[in-house]
PDB file of C-alpha atoms in Angstrom:
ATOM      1  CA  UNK Y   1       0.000   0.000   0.000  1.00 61.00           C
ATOM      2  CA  UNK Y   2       1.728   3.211  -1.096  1.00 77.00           C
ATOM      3  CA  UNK Y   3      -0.294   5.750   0.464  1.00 95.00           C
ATOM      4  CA  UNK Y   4       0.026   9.162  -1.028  1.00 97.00           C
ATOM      5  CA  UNK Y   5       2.462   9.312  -3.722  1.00 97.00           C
ATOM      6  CA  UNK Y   6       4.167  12.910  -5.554  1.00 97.00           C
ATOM      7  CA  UNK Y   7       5.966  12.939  -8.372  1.00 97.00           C
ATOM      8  CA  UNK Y   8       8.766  14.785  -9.009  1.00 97.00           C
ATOM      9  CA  UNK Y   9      10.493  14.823  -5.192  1.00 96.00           C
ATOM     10  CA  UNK Y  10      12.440  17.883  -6.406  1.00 96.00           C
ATOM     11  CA  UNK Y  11      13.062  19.929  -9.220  1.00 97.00           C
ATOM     12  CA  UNK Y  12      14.655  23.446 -10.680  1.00 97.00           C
ATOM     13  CA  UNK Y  13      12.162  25.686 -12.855  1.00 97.00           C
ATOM     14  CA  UNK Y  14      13.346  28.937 -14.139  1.00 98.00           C
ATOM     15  CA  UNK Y  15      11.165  32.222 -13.979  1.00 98.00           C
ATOM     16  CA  UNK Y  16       8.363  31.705 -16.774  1.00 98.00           C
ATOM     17  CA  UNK Y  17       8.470  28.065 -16.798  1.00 98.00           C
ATOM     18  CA  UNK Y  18       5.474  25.631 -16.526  1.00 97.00           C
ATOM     19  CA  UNK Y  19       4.950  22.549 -14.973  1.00 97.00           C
ATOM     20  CA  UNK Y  20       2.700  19.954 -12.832  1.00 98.00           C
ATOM     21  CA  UNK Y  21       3.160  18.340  -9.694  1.00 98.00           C
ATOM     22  CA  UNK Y  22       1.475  14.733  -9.638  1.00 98.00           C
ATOM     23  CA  UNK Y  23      -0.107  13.273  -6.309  1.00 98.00           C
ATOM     24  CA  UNK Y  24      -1.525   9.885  -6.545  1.00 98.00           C
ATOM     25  CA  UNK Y  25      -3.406   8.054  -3.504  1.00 98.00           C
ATOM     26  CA  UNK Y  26      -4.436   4.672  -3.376  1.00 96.00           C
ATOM     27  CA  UNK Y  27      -6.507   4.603  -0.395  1.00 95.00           C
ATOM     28  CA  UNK Y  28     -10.046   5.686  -2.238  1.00 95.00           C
ATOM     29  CA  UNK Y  29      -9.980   8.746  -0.195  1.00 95.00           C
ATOM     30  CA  UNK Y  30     -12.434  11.426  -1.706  1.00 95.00           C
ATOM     31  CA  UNK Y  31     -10.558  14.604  -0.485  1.00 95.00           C
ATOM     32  CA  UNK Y  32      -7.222  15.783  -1.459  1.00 97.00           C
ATOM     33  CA  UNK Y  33      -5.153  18.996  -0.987  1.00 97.00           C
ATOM     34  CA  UNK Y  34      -1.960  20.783  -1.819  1.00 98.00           C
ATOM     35  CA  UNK Y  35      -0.261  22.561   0.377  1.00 97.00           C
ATOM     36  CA  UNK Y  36       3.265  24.572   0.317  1.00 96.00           C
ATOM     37  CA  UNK Y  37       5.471  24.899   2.763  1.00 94.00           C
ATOM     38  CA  UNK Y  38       7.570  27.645   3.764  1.00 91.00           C
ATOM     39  CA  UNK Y  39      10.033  28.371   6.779  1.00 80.00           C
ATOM     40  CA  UNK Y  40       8.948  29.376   9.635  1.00 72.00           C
ATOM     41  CA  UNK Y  41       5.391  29.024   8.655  1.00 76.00           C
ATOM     42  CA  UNK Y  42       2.634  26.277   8.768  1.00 82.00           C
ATOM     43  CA  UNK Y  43       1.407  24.939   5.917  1.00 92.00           C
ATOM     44  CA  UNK Y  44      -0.707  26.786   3.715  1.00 93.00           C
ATOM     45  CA  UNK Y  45      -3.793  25.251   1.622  1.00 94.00           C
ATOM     46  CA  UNK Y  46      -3.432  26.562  -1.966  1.00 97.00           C
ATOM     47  CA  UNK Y  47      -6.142  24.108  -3.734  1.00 97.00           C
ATOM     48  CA  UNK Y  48      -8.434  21.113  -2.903  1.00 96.00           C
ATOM     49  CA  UNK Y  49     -10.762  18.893  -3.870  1.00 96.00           C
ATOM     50  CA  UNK Y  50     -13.938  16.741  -2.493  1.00 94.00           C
ATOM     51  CA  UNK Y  51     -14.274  14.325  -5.319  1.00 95.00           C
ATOM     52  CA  UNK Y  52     -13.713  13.334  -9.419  1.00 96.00           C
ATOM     53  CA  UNK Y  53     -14.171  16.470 -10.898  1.00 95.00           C
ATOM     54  CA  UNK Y  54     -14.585  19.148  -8.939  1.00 96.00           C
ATOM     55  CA  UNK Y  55     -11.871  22.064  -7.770  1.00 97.00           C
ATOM     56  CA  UNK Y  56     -11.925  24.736  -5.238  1.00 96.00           C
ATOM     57  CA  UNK Y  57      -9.809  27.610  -3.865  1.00 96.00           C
ATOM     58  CA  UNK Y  58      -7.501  27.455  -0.346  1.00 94.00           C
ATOM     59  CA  UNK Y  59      -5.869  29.953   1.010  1.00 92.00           C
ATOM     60  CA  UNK Y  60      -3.086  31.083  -1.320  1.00 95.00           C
ATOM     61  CA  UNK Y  61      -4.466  29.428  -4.836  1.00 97.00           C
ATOM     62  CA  UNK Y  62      -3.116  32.914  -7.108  1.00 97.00           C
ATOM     63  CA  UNK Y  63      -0.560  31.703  -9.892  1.00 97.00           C
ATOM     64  CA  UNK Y  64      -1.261  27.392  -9.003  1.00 98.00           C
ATOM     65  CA  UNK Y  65      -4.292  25.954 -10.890  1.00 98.00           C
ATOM     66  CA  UNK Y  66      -5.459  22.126 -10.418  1.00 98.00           C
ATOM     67  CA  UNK Y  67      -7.061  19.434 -11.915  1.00 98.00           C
ATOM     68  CA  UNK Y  68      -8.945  16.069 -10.566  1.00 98.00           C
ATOM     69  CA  UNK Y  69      -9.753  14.366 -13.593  1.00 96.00           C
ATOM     70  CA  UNK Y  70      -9.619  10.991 -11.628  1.00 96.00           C
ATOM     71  CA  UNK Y  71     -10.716  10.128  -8.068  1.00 97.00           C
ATOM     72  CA  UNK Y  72      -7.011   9.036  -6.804  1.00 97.00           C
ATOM     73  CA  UNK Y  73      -4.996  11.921  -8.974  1.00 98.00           C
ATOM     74  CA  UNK Y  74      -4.529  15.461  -8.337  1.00 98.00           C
ATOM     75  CA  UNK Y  75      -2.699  17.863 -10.415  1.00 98.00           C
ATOM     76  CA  UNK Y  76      -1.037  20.906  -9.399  1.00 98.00           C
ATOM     77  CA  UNK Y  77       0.263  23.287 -12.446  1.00 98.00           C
ATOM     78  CA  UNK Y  78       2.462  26.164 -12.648  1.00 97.00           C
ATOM     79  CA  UNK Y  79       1.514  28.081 -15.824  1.00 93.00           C
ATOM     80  CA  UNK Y  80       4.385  30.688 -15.034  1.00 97.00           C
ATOM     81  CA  UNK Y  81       6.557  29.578 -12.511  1.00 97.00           C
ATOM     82  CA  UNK Y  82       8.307  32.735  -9.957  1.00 98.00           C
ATOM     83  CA  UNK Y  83      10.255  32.563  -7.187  1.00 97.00           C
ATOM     84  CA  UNK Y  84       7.975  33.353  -4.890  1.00 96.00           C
ATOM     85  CA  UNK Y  85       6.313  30.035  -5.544  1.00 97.00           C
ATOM     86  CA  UNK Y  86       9.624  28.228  -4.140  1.00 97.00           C
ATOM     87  CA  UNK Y  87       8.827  26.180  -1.572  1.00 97.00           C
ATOM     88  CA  UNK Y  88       7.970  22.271  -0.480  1.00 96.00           C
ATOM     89  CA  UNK Y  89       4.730  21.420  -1.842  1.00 98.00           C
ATOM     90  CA  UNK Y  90       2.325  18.668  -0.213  1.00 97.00           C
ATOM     91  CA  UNK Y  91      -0.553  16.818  -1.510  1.00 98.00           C
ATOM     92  CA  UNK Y  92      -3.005  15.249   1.337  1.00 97.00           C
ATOM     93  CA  UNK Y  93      -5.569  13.059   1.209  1.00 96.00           C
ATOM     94  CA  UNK Y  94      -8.509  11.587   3.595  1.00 94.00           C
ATOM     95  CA  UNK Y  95     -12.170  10.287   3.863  1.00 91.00           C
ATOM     96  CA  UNK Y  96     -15.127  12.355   3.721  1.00 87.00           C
ATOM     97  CA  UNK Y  97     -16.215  13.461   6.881  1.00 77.00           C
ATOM     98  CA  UNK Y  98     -15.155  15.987   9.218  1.00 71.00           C
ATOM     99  CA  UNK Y  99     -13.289  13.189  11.822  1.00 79.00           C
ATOM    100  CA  UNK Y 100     -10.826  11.952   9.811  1.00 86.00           C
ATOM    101  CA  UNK Y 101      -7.204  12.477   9.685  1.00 89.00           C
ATOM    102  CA  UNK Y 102      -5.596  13.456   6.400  1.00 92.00           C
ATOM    103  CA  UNK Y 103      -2.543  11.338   4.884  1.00 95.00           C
ATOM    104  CA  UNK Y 104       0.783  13.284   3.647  1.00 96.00           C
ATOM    105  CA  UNK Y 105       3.300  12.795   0.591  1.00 97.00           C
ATOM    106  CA  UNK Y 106       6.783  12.910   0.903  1.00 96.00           C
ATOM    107  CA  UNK Y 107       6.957  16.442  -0.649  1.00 96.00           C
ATOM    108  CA  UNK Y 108       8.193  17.579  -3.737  1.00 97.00           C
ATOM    109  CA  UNK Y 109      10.843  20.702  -3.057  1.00 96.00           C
ATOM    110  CA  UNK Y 110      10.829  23.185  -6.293  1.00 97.00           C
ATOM    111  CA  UNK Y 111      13.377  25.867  -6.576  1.00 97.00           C
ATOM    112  CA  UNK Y 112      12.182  28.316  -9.078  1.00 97.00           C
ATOM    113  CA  UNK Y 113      15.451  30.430  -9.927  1.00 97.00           C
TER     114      UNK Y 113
ATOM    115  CA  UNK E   1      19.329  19.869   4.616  1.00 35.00           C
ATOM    116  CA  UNK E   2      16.067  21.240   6.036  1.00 39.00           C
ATOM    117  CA  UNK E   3      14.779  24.294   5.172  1.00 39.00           C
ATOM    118  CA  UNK E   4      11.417  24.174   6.441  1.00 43.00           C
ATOM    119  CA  UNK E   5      11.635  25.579  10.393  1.00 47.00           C
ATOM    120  CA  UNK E   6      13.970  27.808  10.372  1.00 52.00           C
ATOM    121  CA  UNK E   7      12.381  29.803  12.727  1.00 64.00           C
ATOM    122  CA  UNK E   8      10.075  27.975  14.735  1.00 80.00           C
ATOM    123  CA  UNK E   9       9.992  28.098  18.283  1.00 89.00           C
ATOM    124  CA  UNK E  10      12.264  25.158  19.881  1.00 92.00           C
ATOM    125  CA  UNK E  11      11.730  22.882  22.604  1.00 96.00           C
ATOM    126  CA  UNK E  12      14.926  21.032  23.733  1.00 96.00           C
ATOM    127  CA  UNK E  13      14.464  18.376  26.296  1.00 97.00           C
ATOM    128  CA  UNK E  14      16.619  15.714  27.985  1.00 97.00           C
ATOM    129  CA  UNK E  15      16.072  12.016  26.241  1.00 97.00           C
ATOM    130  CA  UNK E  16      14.177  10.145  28.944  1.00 97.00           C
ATOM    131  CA  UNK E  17      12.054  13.177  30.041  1.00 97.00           C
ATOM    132  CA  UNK E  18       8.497  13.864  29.562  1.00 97.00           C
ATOM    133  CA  UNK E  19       7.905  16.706  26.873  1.00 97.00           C
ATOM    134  CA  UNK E  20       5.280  19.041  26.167  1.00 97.00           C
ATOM    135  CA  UNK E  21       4.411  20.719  23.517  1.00 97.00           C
ATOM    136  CA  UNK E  22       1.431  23.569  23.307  1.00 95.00           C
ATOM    137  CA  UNK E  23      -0.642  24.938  20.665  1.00 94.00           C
ATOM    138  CA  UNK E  24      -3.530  27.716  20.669  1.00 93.00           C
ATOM    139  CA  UNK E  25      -5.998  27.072  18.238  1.00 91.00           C
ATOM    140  CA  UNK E  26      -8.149  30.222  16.597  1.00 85.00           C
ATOM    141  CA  UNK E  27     -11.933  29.228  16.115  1.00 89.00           C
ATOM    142  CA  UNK E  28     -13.667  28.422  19.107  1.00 90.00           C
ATOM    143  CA  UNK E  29     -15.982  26.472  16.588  1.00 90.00           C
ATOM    144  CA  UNK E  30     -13.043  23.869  15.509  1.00 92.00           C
ATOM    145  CA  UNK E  31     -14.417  20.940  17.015  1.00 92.00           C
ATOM    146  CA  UNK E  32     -11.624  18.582  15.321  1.00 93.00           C
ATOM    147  CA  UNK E  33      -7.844  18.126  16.379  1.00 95.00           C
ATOM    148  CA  UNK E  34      -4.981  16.563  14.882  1.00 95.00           C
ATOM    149  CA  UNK E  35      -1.198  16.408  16.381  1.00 97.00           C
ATOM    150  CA  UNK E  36       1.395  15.799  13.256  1.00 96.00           C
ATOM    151  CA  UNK E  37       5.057  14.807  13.549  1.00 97.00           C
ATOM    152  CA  UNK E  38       7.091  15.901  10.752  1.00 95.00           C
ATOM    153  CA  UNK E  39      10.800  14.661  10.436  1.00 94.00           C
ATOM    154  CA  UNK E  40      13.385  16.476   8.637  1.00 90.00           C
ATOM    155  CA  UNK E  41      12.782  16.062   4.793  1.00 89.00           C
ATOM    156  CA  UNK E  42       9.516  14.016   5.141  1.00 92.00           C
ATOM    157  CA  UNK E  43       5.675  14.513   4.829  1.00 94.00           C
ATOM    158  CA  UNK E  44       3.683  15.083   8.055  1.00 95.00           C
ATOM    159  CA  UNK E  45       2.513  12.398   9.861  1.00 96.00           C
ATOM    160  CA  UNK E  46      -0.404  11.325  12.021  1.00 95.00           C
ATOM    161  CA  UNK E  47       0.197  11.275  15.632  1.00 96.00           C
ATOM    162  CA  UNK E  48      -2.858  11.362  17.522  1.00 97.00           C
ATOM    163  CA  UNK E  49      -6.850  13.038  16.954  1.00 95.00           C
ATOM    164  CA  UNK E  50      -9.204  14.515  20.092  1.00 96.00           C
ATOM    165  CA  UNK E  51     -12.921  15.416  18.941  1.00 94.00           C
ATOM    166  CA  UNK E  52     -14.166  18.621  21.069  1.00 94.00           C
ATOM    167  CA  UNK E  53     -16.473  16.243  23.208  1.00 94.00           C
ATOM    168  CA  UNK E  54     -13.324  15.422  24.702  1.00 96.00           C
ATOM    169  CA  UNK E  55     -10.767  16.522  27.468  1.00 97.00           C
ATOM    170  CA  UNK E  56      -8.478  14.249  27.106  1.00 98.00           C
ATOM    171  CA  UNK E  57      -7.029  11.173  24.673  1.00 98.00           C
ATOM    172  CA  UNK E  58      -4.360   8.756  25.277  1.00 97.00           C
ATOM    173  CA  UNK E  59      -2.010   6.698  22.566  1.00 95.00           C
ATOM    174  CA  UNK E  60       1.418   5.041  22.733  1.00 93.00           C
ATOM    175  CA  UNK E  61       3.803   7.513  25.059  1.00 96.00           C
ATOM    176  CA  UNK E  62       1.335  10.178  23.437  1.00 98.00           C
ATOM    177  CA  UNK E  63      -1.359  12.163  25.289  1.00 98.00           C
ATOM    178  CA  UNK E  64      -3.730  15.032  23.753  1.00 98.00           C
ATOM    179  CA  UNK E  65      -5.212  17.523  25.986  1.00 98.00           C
ATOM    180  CA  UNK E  66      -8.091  19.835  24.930  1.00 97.00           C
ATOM    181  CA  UNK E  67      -8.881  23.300  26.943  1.00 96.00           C
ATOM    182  CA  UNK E  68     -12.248  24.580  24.677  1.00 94.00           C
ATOM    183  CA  UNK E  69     -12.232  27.204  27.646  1.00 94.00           C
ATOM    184  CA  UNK E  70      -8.876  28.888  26.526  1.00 94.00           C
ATOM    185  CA  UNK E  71      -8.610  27.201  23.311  1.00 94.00           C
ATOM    186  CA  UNK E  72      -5.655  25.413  24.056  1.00 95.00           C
ATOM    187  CA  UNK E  73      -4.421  22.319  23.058  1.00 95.00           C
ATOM    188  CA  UNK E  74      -1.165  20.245  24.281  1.00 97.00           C
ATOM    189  CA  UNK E  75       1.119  16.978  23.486  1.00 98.00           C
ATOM    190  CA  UNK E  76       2.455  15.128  25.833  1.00 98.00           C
ATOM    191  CA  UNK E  77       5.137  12.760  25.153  1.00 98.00           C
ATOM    192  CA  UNK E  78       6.311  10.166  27.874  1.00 98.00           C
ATOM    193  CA  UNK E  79       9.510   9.569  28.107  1.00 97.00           C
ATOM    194  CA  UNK E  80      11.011  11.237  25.270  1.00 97.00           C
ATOM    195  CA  UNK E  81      13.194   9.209  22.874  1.00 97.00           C
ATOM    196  CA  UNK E  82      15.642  10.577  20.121  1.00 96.00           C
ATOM    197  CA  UNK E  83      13.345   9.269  17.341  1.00 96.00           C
ATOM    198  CA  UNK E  84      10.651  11.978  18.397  1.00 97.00           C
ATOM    199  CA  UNK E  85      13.013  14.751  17.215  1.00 97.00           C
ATOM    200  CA  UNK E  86      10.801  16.394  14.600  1.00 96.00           C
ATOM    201  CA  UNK E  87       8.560  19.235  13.758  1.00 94.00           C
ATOM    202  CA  UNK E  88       5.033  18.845  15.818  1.00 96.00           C
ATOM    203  CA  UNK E  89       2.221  20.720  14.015  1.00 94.00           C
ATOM    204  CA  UNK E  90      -1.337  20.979  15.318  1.00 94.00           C
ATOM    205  CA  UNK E  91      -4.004  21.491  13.291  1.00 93.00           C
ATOM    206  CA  UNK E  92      -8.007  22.448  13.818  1.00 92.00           C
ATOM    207  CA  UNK E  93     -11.496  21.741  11.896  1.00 90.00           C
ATOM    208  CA  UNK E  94     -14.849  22.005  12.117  1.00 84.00           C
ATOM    209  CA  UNK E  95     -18.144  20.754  10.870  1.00 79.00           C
ATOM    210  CA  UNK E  96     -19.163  21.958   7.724  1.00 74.00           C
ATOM    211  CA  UNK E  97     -15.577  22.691   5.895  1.00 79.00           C
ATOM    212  CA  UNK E  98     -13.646  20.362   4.137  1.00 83.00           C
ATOM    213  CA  UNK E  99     -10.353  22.249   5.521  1.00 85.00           C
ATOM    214  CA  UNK E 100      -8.113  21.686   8.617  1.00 88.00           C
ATOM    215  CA  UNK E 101      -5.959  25.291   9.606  1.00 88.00           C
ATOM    216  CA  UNK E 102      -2.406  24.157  10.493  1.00 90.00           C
ATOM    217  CA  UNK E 103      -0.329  25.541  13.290  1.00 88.00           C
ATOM    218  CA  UNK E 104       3.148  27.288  12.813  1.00 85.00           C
ATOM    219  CA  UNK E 105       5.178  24.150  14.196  1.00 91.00           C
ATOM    220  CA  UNK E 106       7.365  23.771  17.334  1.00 94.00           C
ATOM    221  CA  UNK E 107      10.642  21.539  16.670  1.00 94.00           C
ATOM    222  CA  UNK E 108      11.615  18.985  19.576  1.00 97.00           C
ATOM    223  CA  UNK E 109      14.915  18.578  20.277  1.00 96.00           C
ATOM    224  CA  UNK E 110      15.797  15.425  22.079  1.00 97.00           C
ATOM    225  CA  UNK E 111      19.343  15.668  24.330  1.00 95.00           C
ATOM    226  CA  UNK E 112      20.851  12.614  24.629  1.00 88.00           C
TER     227      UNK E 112
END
């Protein structure tokens, strides 16, 4: 059982770039999240989702945009990448309901340069 | 190396010693707590839930206590190994969001 899965674990973007951050659960959970990271600070809830289909805005969603196209993927993008969006990014998962605890990835740590 | 905690406020206790760790939460209508234990380049993970119809919850070494008076909520770790060195994040909900609000983080440091 893999949990919650994000692919890439790090990578380097330079200013303009695009790209997408993959998290992949295998639990059946029907909410996921991304979060970033930052030092010092909490984490953050940029975008999530409560099932197949359907999107909404966190806390800090300006410049990230998402996707949830299948029940155990969701897809963070980067249309233009700065470096105010470097940071550790985490994707969470967990069962509907409002007593349940949510399940982590490893991370993925972009560097936008 | 770990860039995430920086500045977050440190506890340093002795390895064998009971630690403590504190947390003020900011809606007095979260009825829904979570303790998290981050390590150093890893993904948060569950330690231990409370619901707000609760004072108090016990788990392995691990004890959550709820104040909904104060809105204050604590860890207690028993006997404090060095495998608890981490980050410690709380983090609130409540019924009707789909959303938990995180805590800054407090990093235990375990002194051997």
């Amino acid at each position: 059982n893999a949990g919650v899965t994000q692919t890439p674990k790090f990578r380097v973007l330079k200013t303009g770039q695009s790209m997408t951050l993959l998290c992949a659960q295998d639990m059946n959970h029907e909410y996921m999240y991304w979060y970033r990271q930052d030092p010092g600070m909490g984490l953050r809830l940029i975008h999530y989702s409560v099932g197949e289909g359907t999107t909404a805005k966190g806390e800090v969603p300006d410049g990230y945009n998402v996707s949830r196209l299948k029940k155990q993927n969701f897809l963070l993008g980067l249309e233009s990448a700065a470096p105010s969006q470097t940071s550790v990014y985490f994707c969470a998962s967990r069962y509907r309901g409002i007593n349940t605890e949510a399940f982590f990835g490893q991370g993925t740590r972009l560097t936008v340069v | 190396g770990e860039s995430v905690g920086l500045h977050l406020p440190t506890l340093s206790v002795q390895e064998g010693d009971n630690s403590i760790i504190n947390c003020a939460y900011s809606n007095s209508a979260s009825d829904y707590f979570i303790w998290y234990k981050q390590e150093s380049g890893k993904g948060p993970q569950f330690i231990i839930d409370i619901r707000s119809n609760m004072d108090k919850r016990q788990g392995q070494r691990v004890t959550v206590l709820l104040n909904k008076t104060v809105k204050h909520l604590s860890l207690q770790i028993a006997a404090t190994q060095p495998g608890d060195s981490a980050v410690y994040f709380c983090a609130e909900a409540y019924s009707g969001t789909y959303k938990y609000i995180f805590g800054t983080g407090t990093r235990l440091k375990v002194l051997a």
